[in-house]
Coordinates of C-alpha atoms in Angstrom, one line a residue:
M1 CA 49.2 257.2 35.7
P2 CA 51.9 256.5 33.1
L3 CA 55.6 256.9 33.8
S4 CA 56.7 260.5 33.7
K5 CA 59.7 262.8 34.2
K6 CA 60.0 265.2 37.1
Q7 CA 60.8 268.8 36.5
F8 CA 63.6 270.1 38.9
A9 CA 63.9 273.7 39.8
T10 CA 67.7 273.7 39.2
D11 CA 70.3 271.5 37.7
K12 CA 72.0 271.2 41.1
E13 CA 68.7 269.8 42.6
R14 CA 68.5 267.2 39.8
K15 CA 72.1 266.1 40.3
Q16 CA 71.6 265.8 44.1
F17 CA 68.5 263.7 43.5
E18 CA 70.4 261.4 41.1
F19 CA 73.2 261.0 43.5
E20 CA 70.8 260.1 46.3
L21 CA 69.0 257.6 44.1
S22 CA 72.2 255.9 43.0
K23 CA 73.3 255.7 46.7
E24 CA 70.0 254.2 47.7
Y25 CA 70.1 251.6 44.9
L26 CA 73.7 250.6 45.6
G27 CA 72.9 250.3 49.3
H28 CA 69.9 248.1 48.8
K29 CA 71.8 245.9 46.3
D30 CA 74.7 245.4 48.8
D31 CA 72.3 244.7 51.7
T32 CA 70.4 242.0 49.7
K33 CA 73.5 240.2 48.4
R34 CA 73.7 237.6 51.2
D35 CA 70.0 237.1 51.1
L36 CA 70.1 236.4 47.3
N37 CA 73.1 234.1 47.7
L38 CA 71.2 231.9 50.3
R39 CA 68.1 231.7 48.0
V40 CA 70.2 230.7 44.9
N41 CA 72.9 228.5 46.6
G42 CA 71.0 227.1 49.6
V43 CA 70.8 227.4 53.4
A44 CA 73.3 225.0 55.0
A45 CA 72.3 222.7 57.8
R46 CA 73.7 223.6 61.2
N47 CA 73.6 220.5 63.3
G48 CA 75.3 217.2 62.6
A49 CA 75.1 217.3 58.8
S50 CA 76.8 218.7 55.8
G51 CA 73.6 219.0 53.8
Y52 CA 71.1 221.8 53.5
Q53 CA 67.9 223.1 55.1
F54 CA 67.0 224.4 51.7
V55 CA 69.1 223.5 48.7
G56 CA 68.5 226.7 46.7
Y57 CA 67.3 227.5 43.2
T58 CA 70.4 226.1 41.4
Q59 CA 70.0 222.5 42.8
L60 CA 66.3 222.5 42.5
E61 CA 66.5 223.5 38.8
R62 CA 69.2 220.9 38.1
F63 CA 67.2 218.1 39.7
Y64 CA 64.1 219.1 37.7
R65 CA 66.1 218.8 34.5
G66 CA 67.4 215.4 35.5
D67 CA 71.0 216.5 36.5
Q68 CA 70.9 214.5 39.8
W69 CA 74.2 212.7 40.1
D70 CA 77.1 214.2 42.1
H71 CA 79.7 211.8 40.6
N72 CA 80.3 209.6 37.6
E73 CA 79.9 205.8 38.0
P74 CA 82.8 203.5 36.9
P75 CA 82.9 202.7 33.2
G76 CA 80.4 200.0 32.2
A77 CA 78.2 200.6 35.3
S78 CA 74.6 201.7 35.1
Q79 CA 73.9 205.4 35.7
R80 CA 70.3 205.8 34.9
T81 CA 68.1 208.7 36.2
D82 CA 64.3 208.1 36.8
N83 CA 63.3 211.8 37.1
Y84 CA 60.3 212.0 39.3
C85 CA 61.1 215.6 40.3
S86 CA 59.9 216.9 37.0
V87 CA 56.8 214.7 37.2
I88 CA 55.9 216.2 40.6
V89 CA 56.3 219.8 39.4
D90 CA 54.6 219.3 36.1
N91 CA 51.6 217.5 37.6
I92 CA 51.0 219.8 40.6
S93 CA 51.5 223.1 38.6
S94 CA 49.1 221.9 35.9
L95 CA 46.2 221.9 38.3
I96 CA 46.5 225.6 39.5
F97 CA 45.4 227.4 36.3
D98 CA 43.8 224.6 34.4
D99 CA 41.0 226.9 33.3
M100 CA 40.8 230.6 32.6
P101 CA 39.8 232.6 35.7
E102 CA 36.5 234.4 35.4
I103 CA 36.4 238.2 35.5
N104 CA 33.4 239.8 37.2
C105 CA 32.8 243.4 38.3
P106 CA 29.5 243.3 40.2
T107 CA 27.6 246.5 41.1
D108 CA 26.0 247.5 44.3
D109 CA 22.7 247.9 42.6
P110 CA 21.9 245.4 39.8
T111 CA 18.8 247.4 38.9
D112 CA 20.8 250.5 38.0
D113 CA 21.4 250.4 34.2
L114 CA 24.2 253.0 34.3
L115 CA 26.2 251.0 37.0
E116 CA 25.7 247.8 35.0
L117 CA 27.0 249.5 31.9
K118 CA 30.1 250.8 33.7
A119 CA 30.6 247.3 35.2
E120 CA 30.5 245.8 31.7
M121 CA 33.1 248.3 30.5
K122 CA 35.4 247.5 33.3
E123 CA 35.1 243.8 32.5
R124 CA 36.0 244.5 28.8
M125 CA 39.0 246.6 29.8
I126 CA 40.3 243.9 32.1
H127 CA 39.8 241.2 29.4
K128 CA 41.7 243.4 27.0
V129 CA 44.6 243.7 29.4
W130 CA 44.6 239.9 29.9
E131 CA 44.6 239.4 26.2
D132 CA 47.4 241.9 25.6
N133 CA 49.6 240.1 28.2
D134 CA 48.8 236.5 27.1
S135 CA 47.5 235.8 30.6
E136 CA 46.9 232.0 30.2
V137 CA 50.6 231.4 29.3
E138 CA 51.8 233.8 32.0
L139 CA 49.8 232.2 34.8
D140 CA 50.7 228.6 33.8
S141 CA 54.4 229.6 33.7
W142 CA 54.1 231.3 37.0
A143 CA 52.5 228.2 38.6
K144 CA 55.3 225.9 37.4
Q145 CA 58.0 228.3 38.4
T146 CA 56.6 228.7 41.8
S147 CA 56.2 225.0 42.3
L148 CA 59.8 224.4 41.2
Y149 CA 61.7 227.1 43.1
G150 CA 59.3 227.6 46.0
D151 CA 59.1 231.3 45.2
G152 CA 57.0 232.9 42.5
F153 CA 57.3 236.6 41.5
F154 CA 54.6 238.2 39.5
K155 CA 55.5 241.6 38.2
G156 CA 52.8 244.2 37.6
P157 CA 50.7 245.9 36.9
W158 CA 53.0 248.5 35.3
M159 CA 52.7 250.7 32.3
E160 CA 54.9 250.3 29.1
K161 CA 54.9 252.3 25.9
V162 CA 54.9 250.5 22.6
D163 CA 55.1 251.7 19.0
K164 CA 52.8 250.8 16.1
L165 CA 54.6 247.4 15.7
G166 CA 54.1 246.6 19.3
R167 CA 57.8 247.1 20.2
T168 CA 58.8 248.6 23.6
V169 CA 60.0 252.1 23.3
P170 CA 61.2 254.6 26.0
P171 CA 58.5 256.4 27.9
D172 CA 59.3 259.8 26.3
S173 CA 59.1 258.4 22.7
P174 CA 56.0 258.4 20.5
G175 CA 53.7 255.5 21.1
K176 CA 50.8 254.0 23.0
W177 CA 50.7 253.1 26.7
K178 CA 49.9 249.5 27.6
I179 CA 49.2 247.9 31.0
R180 CA 51.6 245.0 31.6
F181 CA 52.1 242.1 33.9
S182 CA 54.3 239.0 33.6
H183 CA 55.8 236.2 35.7
I184 CA 59.6 236.5 36.5
E185 CA 61.3 233.6 34.8
N186 CA 64.4 233.7 36.9
P187 CA 63.7 234.1 40.6
G188 CA 67.4 234.7 41.2
S189 CA 67.0 238.0 39.3
I190 CA 64.8 239.5 42.0
R191 CA 66.1 241.2 45.1
L192 CA 63.3 242.0 47.6
I193 CA 63.6 244.9 49.9
Y194 CA 61.5 244.5 53.1
S195 CA 61.0 247.1 55.8
D196 CA 61.4 244.6 58.7
D197 CA 62.0 241.0 59.7
N198 CA 58.3 240.1 59.4
Y199 CA 58.8 240.2 55.6
K200 CA 55.3 241.6 54.9
K201 CA 55.9 245.3 54.0
L202 CA 57.7 245.5 50.6
L203 CA 59.6 248.7 50.1
G204 CA 60.8 247.9 46.6
F205 CA 62.7 245.4 44.5
I206 CA 65.6 245.2 42.1
Q207 CA 65.3 243.2 38.9
S208 CA 68.5 242.2 37.2
S209 CA 68.8 241.0 33.6
R210 CA 71.4 240.5 30.9
L211 CA 71.3 242.4 27.6
S212 CA 73.6 242.0 24.7
V213 CA 75.9 245.0 24.3
V214 CA 74.6 245.5 20.7
K215 CA 70.9 245.7 21.9
A216 CA 71.8 247.9 24.9
N217 CA 73.5 250.4 22.6
Q218 CA 70.4 250.3 20.3
L219 CA 68.1 251.1 23.3
Y220 CA 70.2 253.3 25.5
G221 CA 73.3 254.3 23.4
A222 CA 72.3 257.9 22.8
L223 CA 71.2 258.5 26.4
A224 CA 74.3 256.7 27.8
K225 CA 76.6 258.9 25.6
A226 CA 74.8 262.0 26.8
K227 CA 75.5 261.0 30.5
G228 CA 79.1 259.9 29.8
I229 CA 78.3 256.2 30.4
T230 CA 80.1 253.6 28.4
I231 CA 78.1 250.5 27.7
E232 CA 80.5 247.6 28.0
P233 CA 80.3 243.8 28.6
S234 CA 80.4 242.6 32.2
Q235 CA 80.9 239.2 33.7
Q236 CA 78.0 237.2 35.0
S237 CA 78.3 236.3 38.6
V238 CA 77.9 232.6 39.3
V239 CA 77.2 233.3 43.0
E240 CA 74.2 235.6 42.3
S241 CA 72.5 233.8 39.5
R242 CA 70.9 230.4 39.2
I243 CA 71.8 230.1 35.5
D244 CA 75.0 228.4 34.6
P245 CA 76.9 230.9 32.4
A246 CA 76.9 229.4 28.9
S247 CA 76.8 232.3 26.5
T248 CA 79.9 233.8 24.9
V249 CA 77.9 236.8 23.6
P250 CA 79.1 240.1 25.2
M251 CA 76.4 241.2 27.6
A252 CA 75.9 244.1 30.0
N253 CA 74.0 244.0 33.4
I254 CA 70.7 245.9 33.3
E255 CA 68.9 246.5 36.6
E256 CA 65.5 248.1 37.3
Y257 CA 65.0 249.5 40.7
W258 CA 61.3 249.9 41.6
T259 CA 59.6 251.6 44.6
D260 CA 56.1 252.7 45.2
E261 CA 57.0 256.1 43.6
L262 CA 59.6 255.6 40.9
M263 CA 61.6 253.3 38.6
G264 CA 65.3 253.7 37.9
I265 CA 67.3 252.0 35.2
F266 CA 71.0 251.1 35.9
I267 CA 73.6 249.7 33.5
N268 CA 76.6 248.1 35.2
D269 CA 75.5 249.9 38.4
K270 CA 75.5 253.3 36.8
L271 CA 72.3 255.4 36.8
L272 CA 71.1 255.7 33.2
D273 CA 67.5 257.0 33.6
Y274 CA 64.6 257.2 35.9
Y275 CA 60.8 257.8 35.8
F276 CA 58.1 258.6 38.4
H277 CA 54.8 256.8 38.5
N278 CA 53.4 257.6 42.0
W279 CA 51.1 254.5 42.0
G280 CA 51.4 254.1 45.7
F281 CA 52.3 250.4 45.5
V282 CA 55.3 248.3 44.5
P283 CA 54.5 246.5 41.2
L284 CA 55.5 243.0 42.3
E285 CA 53.6 240.2 44.0
P286 CA 55.9 237.6 45.8
V287 CA 54.2 234.3 46.4
K288 CA 55.4 231.5 48.7
N289 CA 54.7 228.0 47.3
I290 CA 54.7 226.4 50.7
Y291 CA 54.7 228.6 53.8
V292 CA 57.7 228.0 56.1
P293 CA 57.4 229.5 59.6
N294 CA 60.0 232.2 60.5
H295 CA 61.5 232.0 57.0
P296 CA 61.1 234.9 54.4
Y297 CA 60.7 232.6 51.4
G298 CA 58.7 229.5 50.3
K299 CA 59.6 225.9 49.9
S300 CA 59.6 224.0 46.6
D301 CA 57.3 221.0 46.0
I302 CA 60.4 218.8 45.4
E303 CA 62.4 220.1 48.3
D304 CA 61.6 217.0 50.4
A305 CA 61.8 214.7 47.4
L306 CA 65.5 215.2 46.6
D307 CA 66.9 212.7 49.0
P308 CA 64.4 210.0 48.1
Q309 CA 65.0 210.7 44.4
M310 CA 68.8 210.2 44.9
F311 CA 68.2 207.0 46.9
H312 CA 65.9 205.7 44.3
N313 CA 68.4 206.3 41.5
R314 CA 71.3 204.7 43.4
V315 CA 69.3 201.6 44.5
N316 CA 67.9 201.0 41.0
N317 CA 71.4 201.3 39.5
D318 CA 72.9 199.2 42.2
L319 CA 70.3 196.5 41.4
A320 CA 71.0 196.8 37.7
N321 CA 74.7 196.4 38.3
L322 CA 74.1 193.5 40.7
L323 CA 71.9 191.6 38.1
K324 CA 74.5 192.3 35.4
W325 CA 77.2 190.9 37.6
I326 CA 75.2 187.8 38.6
S327 CA 74.2 187.1 35.0
S328 CA 77.8 187.4 33.7
V329 CA 80.1 184.4 33.5
N330 CA 83.8 184.6 33.8
L331 CA 85.8 181.6 32.5
W332 CA 89.3 180.3 32.8
G333 CA 91.0 177.2 31.3
K334 CA 94.0 175.7 29.6
N335 CA 94.8 174.1 26.2
L336 CA 92.0 176.1 24.6
E337 CA 93.5 176.6 21.2
G338 CA 90.9 175.8 18.6
M339 CA 88.0 176.3 21.0
Q340 CA 84.6 177.0 19.3
A341 CA 81.5 178.6 20.7
L342 CA 77.9 178.1 19.6
V343 CA 75.7 181.1 20.4
A344 CA 71.9 180.8 20.7
G345 CA 70.3 184.0 22.0
L346 CA 71.9 184.7 25.5
S347 CA 73.2 181.1 25.7
R348 CA 76.7 179.9 24.7
I349 CA 77.9 176.4 24.3
Y350 CA 81.7 175.9 24.1
S351 CA 83.5 173.1 22.4
V352 CA 87.1 172.6 23.6
P353 CA 89.9 170.4 22.3
E354 CA 90.2 166.8 23.8
D355 CA 92.9 167.8 26.2
G356 CA 91.4 171.2 27.0
E357 CA 89.8 172.4 30.2
I358 CA 87.3 175.2 30.9
H359 CA 86.0 176.3 34.3
A360 CA 83.9 179.2 35.6
F361 CA 85.0 181.5 38.5
E362 CA 83.0 180.9 41.6
K363 CA 81.4 184.1 42.9
T364 CA 81.2 184.7 46.6
G365 CA 78.0 186.0 48.2
D366 CA 74.7 184.8 49.7
P367 CA 72.2 184.0 47.0
Y368 CA 69.3 184.1 49.6
I369 CA 69.9 187.8 50.1
T370 CA 69.9 188.4 46.4
N371 CA 66.8 186.4 45.8
T372 CA 64.9 188.2 48.6
F373 CA 66.0 191.6 47.4
V374 CA 64.8 190.9 43.8
A375 CA 61.5 189.5 45.1
Q376 CA 60.9 192.7 47.2
R377 CA 61.7 194.9 44.2
R378 CA 59.0 193.1 42.2

C-alpha cells in the first residue's frame, strides 16, 4: 500500500491530530537524546579507568580513517600510522556479501503449473526491486558500515514516488511508485524507539539528515509557506552527530519520523507533512555486528583492536626515534676553522687543521637492551 493522506471529518480534528503527532515526535526525540549521545561519543568506563567500555561512532570512524594520535610528537620525531583498523574492517566486511544472494520462491506443489508460474512472477518482481535499488552496492556498504560502527541499519522496504526521470517527488505528485530499501550511511542519524528494556520490540525510529536551504525550498517551499513555516539554516550539533562539521553551506535539519502506521516529515522540529501507510511494521532493520549481553547495541570489529593499534604505533615510532638517535653523531671540538668533510653515502670523514681537535659526545645507555629489543623486533 503506497503512502496516502487521511481525510479528517473537521479541520479541528486535523489540527488536534497534528498537535498530538508533533508532541509525540518531540517527546521521542528528547527521550532518545542521551541514548544517541552514548552511541556517538562512547560509554565511559566506571571502575579504575578514564577510558571507555565502548568508544562510540566518532572514535571508531577516526581510527578507521587513520586519525589515531591524541597528540603531536616533537618536531623531527617519527609519527607514522600503520592503520590495521581499516584492514580489519575491509577484509571482514568483504566476505559477507561476496556473491549475490539467490532469490527463490518455492511452491507447495511443484507439479502445479499455475503455482509455478506465480512463483516465477514473484521472483521476477523481487529481482526488479533489487535492480532498482542497486542491491549489490547497498549490501556491501551495509556490511562495511556494520563492521565499523558495530550497528547496521537497513531502511526498508518503503514506497517512494518518482517522476519520468527517476527523481523523487512528493507522494501526491504525478509519478510512479517504487519499492525502496537502502543502508543508513550515518548510524548517528538514527534514533531507535523501543517499547521496553529488552530492546526487541521496535515502536518506531527518527532519521535525521541535513539538506541545503536551497534544496529544501525547492522540495518543500510551497508547503512550508502554506503552513507558515520558515525554512532557515540551523547549526549542526557536534554532540548528536558522528560527522565533524565541515560544510559552510547553509543547511536545515530534516527529520523523518516512522512508525508502523505513518511517516511524518519535520523541518527544524516543525511538522511539515505526514502520510499514512498502515503496513503493520516499522521499515527499519537494526543489526548488531557482535552481540553484547545486556546492551542494546552491537560491538565493532575494531573495538578491541584500538588499544593494540595505539600501542603498535607508539612502539614502532619509539623504535624509529631510538634508531635515529643511535645512528646520529654529535661532535664537538676546537680550532676547527678550515675543517673539511668528505662525504661518501652515509659516511663522513673529517679533515681538521693541525692544531684542531674533534670529539664525539658519548651517549649514556645500555647497548645490550637496545640490541635485544632490535633483535626481538626482527
